[in-house]
Coordinates of C-alpha atoms in Angstrom, one line a residue:
X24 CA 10.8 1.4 21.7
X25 CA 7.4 -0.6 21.6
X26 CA 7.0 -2.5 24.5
X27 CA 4.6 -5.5 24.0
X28 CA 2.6 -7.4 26.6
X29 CA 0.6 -10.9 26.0
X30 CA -3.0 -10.4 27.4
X31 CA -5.6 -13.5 27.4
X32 CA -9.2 -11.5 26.8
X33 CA -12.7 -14.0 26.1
X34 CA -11.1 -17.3 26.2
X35 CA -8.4 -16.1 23.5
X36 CA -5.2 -15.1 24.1
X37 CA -2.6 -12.8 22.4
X38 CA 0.7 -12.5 22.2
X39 CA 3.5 -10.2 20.9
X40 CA 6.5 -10.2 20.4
X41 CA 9.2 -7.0 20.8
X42 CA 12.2 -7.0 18.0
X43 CA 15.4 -4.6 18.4
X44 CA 14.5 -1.3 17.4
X45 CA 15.9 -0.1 13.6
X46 CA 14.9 3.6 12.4
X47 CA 12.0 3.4 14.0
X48 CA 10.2 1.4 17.0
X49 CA 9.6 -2.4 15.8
X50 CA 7.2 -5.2 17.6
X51 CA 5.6 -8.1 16.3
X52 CA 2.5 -9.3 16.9
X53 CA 1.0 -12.5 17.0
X54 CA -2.8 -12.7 18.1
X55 CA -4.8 -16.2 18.3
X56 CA -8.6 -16.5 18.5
X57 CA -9.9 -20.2 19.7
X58 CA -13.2 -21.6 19.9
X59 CA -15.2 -22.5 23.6
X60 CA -14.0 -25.8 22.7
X61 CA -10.2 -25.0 22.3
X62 CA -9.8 -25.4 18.8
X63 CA -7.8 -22.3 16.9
X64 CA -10.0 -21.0 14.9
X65 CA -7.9 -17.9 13.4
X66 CA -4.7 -16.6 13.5
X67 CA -2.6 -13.2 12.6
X68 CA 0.6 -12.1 12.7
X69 CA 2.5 -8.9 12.0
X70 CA 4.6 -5.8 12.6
X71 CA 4.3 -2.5 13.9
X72 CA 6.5 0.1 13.3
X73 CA 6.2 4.0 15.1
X74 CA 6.9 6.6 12.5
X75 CA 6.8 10.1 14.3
X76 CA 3.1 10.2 15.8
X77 CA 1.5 7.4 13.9
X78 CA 2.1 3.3 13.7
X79 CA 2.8 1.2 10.3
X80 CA 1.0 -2.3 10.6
X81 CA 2.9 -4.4 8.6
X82 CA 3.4 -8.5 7.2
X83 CA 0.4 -8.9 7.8
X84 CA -0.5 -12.8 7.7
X85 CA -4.0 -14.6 8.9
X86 CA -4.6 -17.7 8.9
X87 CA -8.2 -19.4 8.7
X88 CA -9.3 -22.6 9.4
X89 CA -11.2 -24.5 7.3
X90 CA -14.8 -23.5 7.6
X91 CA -14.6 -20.2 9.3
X92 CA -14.1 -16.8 9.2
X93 CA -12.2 -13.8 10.8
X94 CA -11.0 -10.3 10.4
X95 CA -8.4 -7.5 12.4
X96 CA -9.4 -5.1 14.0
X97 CA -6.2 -2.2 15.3
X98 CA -7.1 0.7 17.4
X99 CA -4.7 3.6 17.8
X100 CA -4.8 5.0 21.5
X101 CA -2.9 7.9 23.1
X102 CA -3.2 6.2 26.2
X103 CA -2.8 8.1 29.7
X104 CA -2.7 6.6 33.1
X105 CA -4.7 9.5 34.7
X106 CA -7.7 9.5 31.9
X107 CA -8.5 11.2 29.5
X108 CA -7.2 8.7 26.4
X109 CA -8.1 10.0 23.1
X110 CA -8.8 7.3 20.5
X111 CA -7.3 8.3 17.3
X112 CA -7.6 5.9 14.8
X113 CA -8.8 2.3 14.1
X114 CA -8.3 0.2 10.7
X115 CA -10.2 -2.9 10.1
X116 CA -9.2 -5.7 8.3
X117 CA -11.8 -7.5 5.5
X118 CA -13.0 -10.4 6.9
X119 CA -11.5 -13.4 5.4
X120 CA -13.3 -16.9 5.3
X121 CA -11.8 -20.2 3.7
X122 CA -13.0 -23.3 2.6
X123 CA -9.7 -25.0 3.6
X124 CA -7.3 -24.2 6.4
X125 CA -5.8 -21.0 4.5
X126 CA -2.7 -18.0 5.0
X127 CA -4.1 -14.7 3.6
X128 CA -1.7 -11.3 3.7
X129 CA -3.6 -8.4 4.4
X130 CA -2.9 -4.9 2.7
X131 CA 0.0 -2.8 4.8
X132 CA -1.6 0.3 6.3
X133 CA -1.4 3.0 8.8
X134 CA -2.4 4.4 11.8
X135 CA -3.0 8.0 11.8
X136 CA -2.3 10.0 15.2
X137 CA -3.8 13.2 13.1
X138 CA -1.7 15.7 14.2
X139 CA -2.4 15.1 17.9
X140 CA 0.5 16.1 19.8
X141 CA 3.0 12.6 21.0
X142 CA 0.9 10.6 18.7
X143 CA 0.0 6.9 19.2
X144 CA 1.7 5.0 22.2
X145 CA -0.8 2.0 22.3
X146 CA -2.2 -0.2 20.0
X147 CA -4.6 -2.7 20.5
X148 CA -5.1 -6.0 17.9
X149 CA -8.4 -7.5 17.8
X150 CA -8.6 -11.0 15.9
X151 CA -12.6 -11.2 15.7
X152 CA -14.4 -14.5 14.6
X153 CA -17.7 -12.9 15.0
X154 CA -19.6 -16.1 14.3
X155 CA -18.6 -17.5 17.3
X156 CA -18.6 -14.4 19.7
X157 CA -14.8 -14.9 20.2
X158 CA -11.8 -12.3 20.0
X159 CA -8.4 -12.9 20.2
X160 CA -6.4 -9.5 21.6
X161 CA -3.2 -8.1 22.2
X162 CA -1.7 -4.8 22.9
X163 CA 1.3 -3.1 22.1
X164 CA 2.8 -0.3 24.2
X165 CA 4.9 2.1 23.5

């Protein structure tokens, strides 16, 4: 099972949420960027799924507002308390811009733990609106 934490990172916070586990380990995510001034600027929201050593990102949803732009990025960690993390993967999602307060649904991908032995047991969710300098983050933990 995925356990999910909410983590508040630049002014931005995320949030996830954890589901009952079915064949595999299931969490949603839900991760909100905001500008210095308090106004959401972006928001996605999603699941994750752990399939042997590697995570499904799922549903994938983003919403824009009006006059901005954002993309998602996810990081595949095998993270270990005593050091030594290896990164494994990281998926990035195209950045998305709209003219008028806008839902978009990203493509469904993967997370690869290539082979590396336990595979992914963290993933962090960056929701970057990079014209701004703000991210929103969460992190889910398996």
């Amino acid at each position: 099972m995925l356990t999910v934490l909410a983590v508040a990172a630049m002014g931005a916070v995320g949030s996830l949420g954890s589901t009952a586990p079915a064949l595999a380990s299931t969490a949603s995510f839900d991760v909100s960027v905001y500008h210095s001034t308090g106004v959401l600027s972006g928001r996605m929201t999603g699941d994750f799924r752990r399939l042997n050593q590697s995570v499904t990102i799922t549903n994938i949803e983003q919403w824009v507002r009006a006059g901005e732009c954002s993309y998602g990025s996810f990081e595949g960690w095998q993270y270990n308390p005593t050091g030594g993390s290896p990164h494994l993967d990281t998926r990035t999602s195209r950045k998305r811009c709209a003219s008028a307060n806008t839902w978009f649904e990203p493509e469904d991908f993967t997370l690869d733990a290539k082979g590396v032995t336990g595979g992914i047991n963290t993933v962090q969710i960056y929701l970057i609106d990079g014209e701004h300098g703000r991210d929103g983050y969460g992190e889910g933990v398996r």
